[in-house]
Amino acid sequence: MTVVGLGLMGRALAAAFLRAGHSTTVWNRTSAKADALVAQGARPAPTIGDALRASPLTIICLTDYQAMRELLDVDGLALDGTLLINLTSGDSAQARETARWAGQRGARYLDGAIMAIPSAIGTPDAVILHSGPEAELEAHRPILEALGTVSHLGEDHGLASLYDVAGLAMMWSVLNAWLQGTAMLRTAGVDAATFAPFAQQIAAGVATWLPGYATQIDSGSFPAEVSALETDARAMAHLIEESEALGVNAELPRLIKTMADRAIAAGHGAEQYPVLIEEFTKP
Ligand code: NAP
């Protein structure tokens, strides 16, 4: 296959293909970034056109979608018959628009998102999300598995980007909550390393609630089986008061309570926490 874009991630992708024994053509705007890969057996393409012609499958990994269009949306560059798998990070609208554009240019297209750092590429820890035609993914799955764990999310090209940002929402929310707790405990001389295992346990415990809460969200029914939102809101007030009394930042606790208060004002106080989905669903 061909790998276009040899930044930190693109080089890791190409190196993983080479380690797995796949014949790999590479191209990068700054050609010197291909040198180490060429020493490992990659074939350097002199031009982007040569790179695309060299293989029926091209993996693209550039800074952003704009860079991709600047590179590929040019007259005279033949894309027909090529399968493009775009692992560049972006949003769902860009992914869907790029799929339309690729179709107009006669290319087949899968969008993707890499949920890993370069050093994990080539191991099962590197989860690579794909969306678009499943048959295309399945036809190339054995090759793509050289990069990590291959996942297909659905035919809608926007799904890989949506899962990517949904994962970011999870990541930063968990980290921010941990930082809030760490800031509070430090006022009592408890260091971050001491709090971390306790925080890990809480995060793992909360994670086990998700499937049951998801059933409530999908059914639109939120009976308070564990606790009512108004009970949670009292604990949120406590978190705000404690943060303020300790002199640590209370913005995050206030944000959490503001959303809960709105849901309670709308009459959901006796229902369970996931009823807040209605707050998150609004613009
Ligand atoms: P990077 O090291 O900055 O590499 C960017 C690549 O894009 C380089 O090959 C660069 O070429 C190329 N490029 C930028 N503008 C271009 C243009 N107009 N025409 C042609 N080539 C252009 O970034 P990276 O870390 O490899 O990330 C690449 C993608 O992977 C991003 O979308 C990123 O979000 C995603 N990703 C990265 C990681 C990570 O940990 N690194 C993790 C997950 C996802 P030059 O070498 O010539 O500048």
mmCIF file of C-alpha atoms and ligand atoms in Angstrom:
data_model
loop_
_atom_site.group_PDB
_atom_site.id
_atom_site.type_symbol
_atom_site.label_atom_id
_atom_site.label_comp_id
_atom_site.label_asym_id
_atom_site.label_seq_id
_atom_site.Cartn_x
_atom_site.Cartn_y
_atom_site.Cartn_z
ATOM 1 C CA MET A 1 0.000 0.000 0.000
ATOM 2 C CA THR A 2 0.945 3.666 -0.053
ATOM 3 C CA VAL A 3 1.286 5.953 2.957
ATOM 4 C CA VAL A 4 0.946 9.686 2.276
ATOM 5 C CA GLY A 5 2.080 11.980 5.098
ATOM 6 C CA LEU A 6 5.159 11.022 7.084
ATOM 7 C CA GLY A 7 4.830 13.141 10.192
ATOM 8 C CA LEU A 8 5.128 11.490 13.600
ATOM 9 C CA MET A 9 2.043 9.369 13.025
ATOM 10 C CA GLY A 10 2.469 8.659 9.310
ATOM 11 C CA ARG A 11 6.021 7.373 9.896
ATOM 12 C CA ALA A 12 4.716 5.043 12.616
ATOM 13 C CA LEU A 13 2.020 3.742 10.239
ATOM 14 C CA ALA A 14 4.479 3.107 7.404
ATOM 15 C CA ALA A 15 6.976 1.453 9.772
ATOM 16 C CA ALA A 16 4.268 -0.904 11.079
ATOM 17 C CA PHE A 17 3.367 -1.953 7.522
ATOM 18 C CA LEU A 18 7.033 -2.628 6.792
ATOM 19 C CA ARG A 19 7.476 -4.648 10.009
ATOM 20 C CA ALA A 20 4.481 -6.759 8.988
ATOM 21 C CA GLY A 21 6.185 -7.480 5.657
ATOM 22 C CA HIS A 22 3.890 -5.398 3.422
ATOM 23 C CA SER A 23 5.334 -3.738 0.356
ATOM 24 C CA THR A 24 4.971 -0.023 1.183
ATOM 25 C CA THR A 25 5.320 3.079 -0.960
ATOM 26 C CA VAL A 26 5.710 6.388 0.884
ATOM 27 C CA TRP A 27 5.396 10.051 0.015
ATOM 28 C CA ASN A 28 5.844 13.200 2.105
ATOM 29 C CA ARG A 29 5.945 16.893 1.199
ATOM 30 C CA THR A 30 9.306 17.153 2.989
ATOM 31 C CA SER A 31 10.974 14.192 1.339
ATOM 32 C CA ALA A 32 13.787 13.758 3.891
ATOM 33 C CA LYS A 33 11.234 12.381 6.381
ATOM 34 C CA ALA A 34 11.062 9.246 4.205
ATOM 35 C CA ASP A 35 14.783 8.446 4.549
ATOM 36 C CA ALA A 36 14.637 6.172 7.604
ATOM 37 C CA LEU A 37 11.661 4.299 6.151
ATOM 38 C CA VAL A 38 13.435 3.845 2.825
ATOM 39 C CA ALA A 39 16.380 2.383 4.745
ATOM 40 C CA GLN A 40 13.869 -0.107 6.208
ATOM 41 C CA GLY A 41 12.629 -1.114 2.742
ATOM 42 C CA ALA A 42 9.943 1.452 1.838
ATOM 43 C CA ARG A 43 9.746 2.628 -1.766
ATOM 44 C CA PRO A 44 9.893 6.422 -2.076
ATOM 45 C CA ALA A 45 7.499 7.930 -4.626
ATOM 46 C CA PRO A 46 8.946 11.003 -6.374
ATOM 47 C CA THR A 47 5.528 12.701 -6.682
ATOM 48 C CA ILE A 48 2.112 12.416 -5.069
ATOM 49 C CA GLY A 49 0.801 11.135 -8.425
ATOM 50 C CA ASP A 50 3.402 8.349 -8.422
ATOM 51 C CA ALA A 51 2.472 7.524 -4.814
ATOM 52 C CA LEU A 52 -1.211 7.133 -5.679
ATOM 53 C CA ARG A 53 -0.487 5.081 -8.792
ATOM 54 C CA ALA A 54 1.825 2.711 -6.921
ATOM 55 C CA SER A 55 -0.919 0.967 -4.914
ATOM 56 C CA PRO A 56 -4.672 0.323 -5.043
ATOM 57 C CA LEU A 57 -4.846 1.422 -1.369
ATOM 58 C CA THR A 58 -3.511 4.735 -0.006
ATOM 59 C CA ILE A 59 -3.458 5.634 3.674
ATOM 60 C CA ILE A 60 -3.442 9.386 4.297
ATOM 61 C CA CYS A 61 -2.237 10.938 7.542
ATOM 62 C CA LEU A 62 -1.769 14.703 7.363
ATOM 63 C CA THR A 63 -2.184 17.617 9.759
ATOM 64 C CA ASP A 64 -5.825 18.256 8.869
ATOM 65 C CA TYR A 65 -8.439 17.899 6.126
ATOM 66 C CA GLN A 66 -7.462 21.214 4.590
ATOM 67 C CA ALA A 67 -3.942 19.890 4.016
ATOM 68 C CA MET A 68 -5.432 16.786 2.435
ATOM 69 C CA ARG A 69 -7.585 18.765 0.025
ATOM 70 C CA GLU A 70 -4.676 21.102 -0.830
ATOM 71 C CA LEU A 71 -2.634 18.049 -1.724
ATOM 72 C CA LEU A 72 -5.212 15.903 -3.542
ATOM 73 C CA ASP A 73 -7.857 18.289 -4.882
ATOM 74 C CA VAL A 74 -5.798 19.358 -7.870
ATOM 75 C CA ASP A 75 -6.528 19.039 -11.579
ATOM 76 C CA GLY A 76 -4.884 16.154 -13.331
ATOM 77 C CA LEU A 77 -4.286 14.025 -10.241
ATOM 78 C CA ALA A 78 -5.907 10.664 -10.972
ATOM 79 C CA LEU A 79 -7.880 9.256 -8.046
ATOM 80 C CA ASP A 80 -10.287 6.987 -9.921
ATOM 81 C CA GLY A 81 -10.211 3.399 -8.739
ATOM 82 C CA THR A 82 -8.082 4.244 -5.708
ATOM 83 C CA LEU A 83 -9.207 3.352 -2.204
ATOM 84 C CA LEU A 84 -8.327 6.244 0.114
ATOM 85 C CA ILE A 85 -8.290 5.606 3.857
ATOM 86 C CA ASN A 86 -7.989 8.964 5.560
ATOM 87 C CA LEU A 87 -6.636 8.670 9.122
ATOM 88 C CA THR A 88 -6.243 12.453 9.480
ATOM 89 C CA SER A 89 -8.109 13.862 12.507
ATOM 90 C CA GLY A 90 -11.099 16.080 11.777
ATOM 91 C CA ASP A 91 -14.797 16.504 12.371
ATOM 92 C CA SER A 92 -17.755 14.523 11.073
ATOM 93 C CA ALA A 93 -18.861 17.172 8.567
ATOM 94 C CA GLN A 94 -15.373 17.211 7.017
ATOM 95 C CA ALA A 95 -15.405 13.418 6.827
ATOM 96 C CA ARG A 96 -18.796 13.304 5.079
ATOM 97 C CA GLU A 97 -17.845 16.140 2.726
ATOM 98 C CA THR A 98 -14.532 14.451 1.884
ATOM 99 C CA ALA A 99 -16.371 11.197 1.157
ATOM 100 C CA ARG A 100 -18.644 13.074 -1.305
ATOM 101 C CA TRP A 101 -15.635 14.762 -2.907
ATOM 102 C CA ALA A 102 -13.744 11.462 -3.224
ATOM 103 C CA GLY A 103 -16.794 9.859 -4.840
ATOM 104 C CA GLN A 104 -16.988 12.688 -7.386
ATOM 105 C CA ARG A 105 -13.319 12.086 -8.174
ATOM 106 C CA GLY A 106 -13.977 8.359 -8.713
ATOM 107 C CA ALA A 107 -12.187 7.225 -5.551
ATOM 108 C CA ARG A 108 -13.529 4.857 -2.894
ATOM 109 C CA TYR A 109 -13.239 6.294 0.592
ATOM 110 C CA LEU A 110 -13.062 5.217 4.209
ATOM 111 C CA ASP A 111 -12.642 7.722 6.982
ATOM 112 C CA GLY A 112 -10.748 6.854 10.130
ATOM 113 C CA ALA A 113 -9.474 8.053 13.463
ATOM 114 C CA ILE A 114 -6.435 6.843 15.340
ATOM 115 C CA MET A 115 -6.974 6.334 19.067
ATOM 116 C CA ALA A 116 -3.302 5.867 19.894
ATOM 117 C CA ILE A 117 0.082 7.522 20.049
ATOM 118 C CA PRO A 118 2.745 6.697 17.436
ATOM 119 C CA SER A 119 4.695 4.292 19.689
ATOM 120 C CA ALA A 120 1.584 2.093 20.104
ATOM 121 C CA ILE A 121 1.040 1.678 16.354
ATOM 122 C CA GLY A 122 1.516 -1.955 15.354
ATOM 123 C CA THR A 123 0.271 -3.274 18.709
ATOM 124 C CA PRO A 124 -3.286 -4.315 19.691
ATOM 125 C CA ASP A 125 -3.422 -1.227 21.962
ATOM 126 C CA ALA A 126 -3.638 0.984 18.885
ATOM 127 C CA VAL A 127 -7.357 1.123 18.166
ATOM 128 C CA ILE A 128 -8.086 2.521 14.710
ATOM 129 C CA LEU A 129 -11.687 3.503 14.061
ATOM 130 C CA HIS A 130 -13.101 3.355 10.537
ATOM 131 C CA SER A 131 -16.378 4.422 8.993
ATOM 132 C CA GLY A 132 -17.711 4.116 5.474
ATOM 133 C CA PRO A 133 -18.385 1.075 3.283
ATOM 134 C CA GLU A 134 -17.880 -2.040 5.402
ATOM 135 C CA ALA A 135 -17.083 -4.233 2.378
ATOM 136 C CA GLU A 136 -14.050 -2.037 1.585
ATOM 137 C CA LEU A 137 -12.800 -2.318 5.135
ATOM 138 C CA GLU A 138 -13.301 -6.071 5.300
ATOM 139 C CA ALA A 139 -11.489 -6.555 1.992
ATOM 140 C CA HIS A 140 -8.415 -4.821 3.448
ATOM 141 C CA ARG A 141 -8.713 -5.859 7.083
ATOM 142 C CA PRO A 142 -5.726 -8.276 7.002
ATOM 143 C CA ILE A 143 -3.433 -5.454 5.812
ATOM 144 C CA LEU A 144 -4.900 -2.838 8.162
ATOM 145 C CA GLU A 145 -4.455 -5.132 11.154
ATOM 146 C CA ALA A 146 -0.705 -4.485 10.834
ATOM 147 C CA LEU A 147 -1.486 -1.083 12.411
ATOM 148 C CA GLY A 148 -3.436 -2.288 15.433
ATOM 149 C CA THR A 149 -6.991 -3.189 16.374
ATOM 150 C CA VAL A 150 -9.278 -2.413 13.453
ATOM 151 C CA SER A 151 -12.802 -1.296 14.242
ATOM 152 C CA HIS A 152 -15.665 -0.555 11.818
ATOM 153 C CA LEU A 153 -18.361 1.718 13.257
ATOM 154 C CA GLY A 154 -20.866 1.962 10.399
ATOM 155 C CA GLU A 155 -21.478 3.107 6.849
ATOM 156 C CA ASP A 156 -21.854 6.814 7.777
ATOM 157 C CA HIS A 157 -18.447 8.346 7.037
ATOM 158 C CA GLY A 158 -18.836 10.782 9.942
ATOM 159 C CA LEU A 159 -18.886 8.123 12.652
ATOM 160 C CA ALA A 160 -15.141 7.697 13.162
ATOM 161 C CA SER A 161 -14.726 11.431 13.832
ATOM 162 C CA LEU A 162 -17.772 11.479 16.110
ATOM 163 C CA TYR A 163 -16.466 8.568 18.187
ATOM 164 C CA ASP A 164 -13.078 10.282 18.255
ATOM 165 C CA VAL A 165 -14.466 13.483 19.801
ATOM 166 C CA ALA A 166 -16.832 11.536 22.073
ATOM 167 C CA GLY A 167 -13.744 9.745 23.373
ATOM 168 C CA LEU A 168 -12.042 13.102 23.948
ATOM 169 C CA ALA A 169 -15.093 14.286 25.925
ATOM 170 C CA MET A 170 -14.725 11.208 28.146
ATOM 171 C CA MET A 171 -10.995 11.632 28.527
ATOM 172 C CA TRP A 172 -10.993 15.298 29.544
ATOM 173 C CA SER A 173 -14.022 14.931 31.816
ATOM 174 C CA VAL A 174 -12.387 12.089 33.755
ATOM 175 C CA LEU A 175 -9.061 13.939 33.935
ATOM 176 C CA ASN A 176 -10.658 17.224 35.036
ATOM 177 C CA ALA A 177 -12.623 15.471 37.782
ATOM 178 C CA TRP A 178 -9.418 13.846 39.000
ATOM 179 C CA LEU A 179 -7.593 17.207 38.960
ATOM 180 C CA GLN A 180 -10.439 18.767 40.995
ATOM 181 C CA GLY A 181 -10.160 16.029 43.603
ATOM 182 C CA THR A 182 -6.375 16.267 43.606
ATOM 183 C CA ALA A 183 -6.501 20.049 44.139
ATOM 184 C CA MET A 184 -8.819 19.604 47.127
ATOM 185 C CA LEU A 185 -6.769 16.827 48.729
ATOM 186 C CA ARG A 186 -3.505 18.710 48.310
ATOM 187 C CA THR A 187 -4.839 21.327 50.721
ATOM 188 C CA ALA A 188 -4.710 18.563 53.365
ATOM 189 C CA GLY A 189 -1.188 17.491 52.372
ATOM 190 C CA VAL A 190 -2.317 14.451 50.331
ATOM 191 C CA ASP A 191 -0.226 14.235 47.187
ATOM 192 C CA ALA A 192 -1.495 13.289 43.723
ATOM 193 C CA ALA A 193 0.151 9.854 43.814
ATOM 194 C CA THR A 194 -1.659 8.965 47.034
ATOM 195 C CA PHE A 195 -5.048 10.012 45.668
ATOM 196 C CA ALA A 196 -4.534 8.365 42.235
ATOM 197 C CA PRO A 197 -5.395 4.730 43.180
ATOM 198 C CA PHE A 198 -8.569 5.888 45.011
ATOM 199 C CA ALA A 199 -9.534 7.995 41.967
ATOM 200 C CA GLN A 200 -8.873 5.038 39.672
ATOM 201 C CA GLN A 201 -11.253 2.909 41.724
ATOM 202 C CA ILE A 202 -13.998 5.550 41.530
ATOM 203 C CA ALA A 203 -13.569 5.932 37.761
ATOM 204 C CA ALA A 204 -13.707 2.150 37.273
ATOM 205 C CA GLY A 205 -16.783 1.890 39.510
ATOM 206 C CA VAL A 206 -18.640 4.673 37.683
ATOM 207 C CA ALA A 207 -17.767 3.021 34.364
ATOM 208 C CA THR A 208 -19.769 -0.060 35.409
ATOM 209 C CA TRP A 209 -22.920 2.115 35.673
ATOM 210 C CA LEU A 210 -22.826 3.102 31.995
ATOM 211 C CA PRO A 211 -24.669 0.144 30.389
ATOM 212 C CA GLY A 212 -27.619 0.420 32.811
ATOM 213 C CA TYR A 213 -27.782 4.196 32.446
ATOM 214 C CA ALA A 214 -27.574 3.800 28.664
ATOM 215 C CA THR A 215 -30.682 1.592 28.799
ATOM 216 C CA GLN A 216 -32.511 4.406 30.626
ATOM 217 C CA ILE A 217 -31.400 6.975 28.026
ATOM 218 C CA ASP A 218 -32.367 4.787 25.073
ATOM 219 C CA SER A 219 -35.789 4.042 26.584
ATOM 220 C CA GLY A 220 -36.345 7.671 27.663
ATOM 221 C CA SER A 221 -37.367 6.523 31.149
ATOM 222 C CA PHE A 222 -35.329 7.483 34.239
ATOM 223 C CA PRO A 223 -36.741 5.894 37.383
ATOM 224 C CA ALA A 224 -34.603 6.735 40.442
ATOM 225 C CA GLU A 225 -33.394 3.221 41.255
ATOM 226 C CA VAL A 226 -30.207 4.348 43.030
ATOM 227 C CA SER A 227 -30.682 8.036 43.821
ATOM 228 C CA ALA A 228 -32.753 10.966 42.640
ATOM 229 C CA LEU A 229 -31.197 13.928 40.834
ATOM 230 C CA GLU A 230 -32.218 16.268 43.664
ATOM 231 C CA THR A 231 -30.181 14.099 46.083
ATOM 232 C CA ASP A 232 -27.190 14.373 43.725
ATOM 233 C CA ALA A 233 -27.703 18.163 43.533
ATOM 234 C CA ARG A 234 -27.353 18.434 47.331
ATOM 235 C CA ALA A 235 -24.003 16.615 47.102
ATOM 236 C CA MET A 236 -22.994 18.969 44.271
ATOM 237 C CA ALA A 237 -23.670 21.976 46.518
ATOM 238 C CA HIS A 238 -21.426 20.337 49.082
ATOM 239 C CA LEU A 239 -18.662 19.936 46.469
ATOM 240 C CA ILE A 240 -18.930 23.634 45.536
ATOM 241 C CA GLU A 241 -18.896 24.768 49.178
ATOM 242 C CA GLU A 242 -15.903 22.561 50.001
ATOM 243 C CA SER A 243 -13.971 23.789 46.926
ATOM 244 C CA GLU A 244 -14.668 27.441 47.832
ATOM 245 C CA ALA A 245 -13.807 26.917 51.496
ATOM 246 C CA LEU A 246 -10.515 25.282 50.554
ATOM 247 C CA GLY A 247 -9.701 28.098 48.144
ATOM 248 C CA VAL A 248 -9.535 25.861 45.058
ATOM 249 C CA ASN A 249 -11.181 26.435 41.700
ATOM 250 C CA ALA A 250 -14.948 25.818 41.844
ATOM 251 C CA GLU A 251 -15.790 26.385 38.157
ATOM 252 C CA LEU A 252 -16.230 22.713 37.303
ATOM 253 C CA PRO A 253 -18.444 21.897 40.330
ATOM 254 C CA ARG A 254 -20.567 24.984 39.539
ATOM 255 C CA LEU A 255 -20.980 23.902 35.910
ATOM 256 C CA ILE A 256 -22.094 20.434 36.993
ATOM 257 C CA LYS A 257 -24.652 21.874 39.428
ATOM 258 C CA THR A 258 -25.941 24.473 36.962
ATOM 259 C CA MET A 259 -26.960 21.682 34.588
ATOM 260 C CA ALA A 260 -28.555 19.634 37.343
ATOM 261 C CA ASP A 261 -30.451 22.708 38.636
ATOM 262 C CA ARG A 262 -31.874 23.343 35.165
ATOM 263 C CA ALA A 263 -33.088 19.748 34.899
ATOM 264 C CA ILE A 264 -34.633 19.978 38.393
ATOM 265 C CA ALA A 265 -36.342 23.265 37.446
ATOM 266 C CA ALA A 266 -37.747 21.471 34.413
ATOM 267 C CA GLY A 267 -39.335 18.917 36.751
ATOM 268 C CA HIS A 268 -36.784 16.076 36.688
ATOM 269 C CA GLY A 269 -35.612 16.217 40.318
ATOM 270 C CA ALA A 270 -37.155 12.872 41.253
ATOM 271 C CA GLU A 271 -35.582 11.063 38.293
ATOM 272 C CA GLN A 272 -32.158 9.481 37.995
ATOM 273 C CA TYR A 273 -28.914 11.178 36.900
ATOM 274 C CA PRO A 274 -28.952 10.201 33.183
ATOM 275 C CA VAL A 275 -32.067 12.341 32.725
ATOM 276 C CA LEU A 276 -29.437 15.093 32.284
ATOM 277 C CA ILE A 277 -29.031 13.804 28.723
ATOM 278 C CA GLU A 278 -31.813 16.284 27.923
ATOM 279 C CA GLU A 279 -29.493 19.117 28.975
ATOM 280 C CA PHE A 280 -26.652 17.714 26.879
ATOM 281 C CA THR A 281 -28.861 17.215 23.830
ATOM 282 C CA LYS A 282 -29.741 20.917 23.601
ATOM 283 C CA PRO A 283 -27.603 23.303 21.488
HETATM 284 P P1 NAP B 1 2.834 15.962 12.197
HETATM 285 O O1 NAP B 1 4.004 15.232 12.746
HETATM 286 O O2 NAP B 1 2.745 17.418 12.421
HETATM 287 O O3 NAP B 1 2.772 15.662 10.623
HETATM 288 C C1 NAP B 1 1.912 16.379 9.765
HETATM 289 C C2 NAP B 1 2.038 15.832 8.370
HETATM 290 O O4 NAP B 1 1.176 16.559 7.491
HETATM 291 C C3 NAP B 1 3.462 15.971 7.776
HETATM 292 O O5 NAP B 1 3.724 14.847 6.968
HETATM 293 C C4 NAP B 1 3.332 17.240 6.938
HETATM 294 O O6 NAP B 1 4.272 17.312 5.887
HETATM 295 C C5 NAP B 1 1.945 17.021 6.374
HETATM 296 N N1 NAP B 1 1.335 18.219 5.817
HETATM 297 C C6 NAP B 1 0.806 19.275 6.494
HETATM 298 N N2 NAP B 1 0.305 20.185 5.638
HETATM 299 C C7 NAP B 1 0.500 19.691 4.390
HETATM 300 C C8 NAP B 1 0.198 20.174 3.079
HETATM 301 N N3 NAP B 1 -0.448 21.330 2.898
HETATM 302 N N4 NAP B 1 0.545 19.387 2.031
HETATM 303 C C9 NAP B 1 1.171 18.203 2.218
HETATM 304 N N5 NAP B 1 1.509 17.701 3.421
HETATM 305 C C10 NAP B 1 1.166 18.448 4.507
HETATM 306 O O7 NAP B 1 1.461 15.355 12.759
HETATM 307 P P2 NAP B 1 1.162 13.854 13.223
HETATM 308 O O8 NAP B 1 1.409 13.732 14.688
HETATM 309 O O9 NAP B 1 1.820 12.895 12.280
HETATM 310 O O10 NAP B 1 -0.410 13.818 13.034
HETATM 311 C C11 NAP B 1 -0.988 13.548 11.756
HETATM 312 C C12 NAP B 1 -2.482 13.272 11.989
HETATM 313 O O11 NAP B 1 -2.620 12.161 12.885
HETATM 314 C C13 NAP B 1 -3.206 14.472 12.634
HETATM 315 O O12 NAP B 1 -4.475 14.633 12.065
HETATM 316 C C14 NAP B 1 -3.300 14.034 14.093
HETATM 317 O O13 NAP B 1 -4.379 14.623 14.769
HETATM 318 C C15 NAP B 1 -3.467 12.532 13.950
HETATM 319 N N6 NAP B 1 -3.109 11.826 15.184
HETATM 320 C C16 NAP B 1 -1.863 12.002 15.713
HETATM 321 C C17 NAP B 1 -1.544 11.371 16.909
HETATM 322 C C18 NAP B 1 -0.199 11.556 17.556
HETATM 323 O O14 NAP B 1 -0.029 11.126 18.720
HETATM 324 N N7 NAP B 1 0.797 12.104 16.859
HETATM 325 C C19 NAP B 1 -2.513 10.556 17.560
HETATM 326 C C20 NAP B 1 -3.757 10.373 16.955
HETATM 327 C C21 NAP B 1 -4.048 11.024 15.771
HETATM 328 P P3 NAP B 1 5.733 17.957 6.145
HETATM 329 O O15 NAP B 1 6.527 16.881 6.833
HETATM 330 O O16 NAP B 1 6.210 18.289 4.799
HETATM 331 O O17 NAP B 1 5.514 19.167 7.031
#
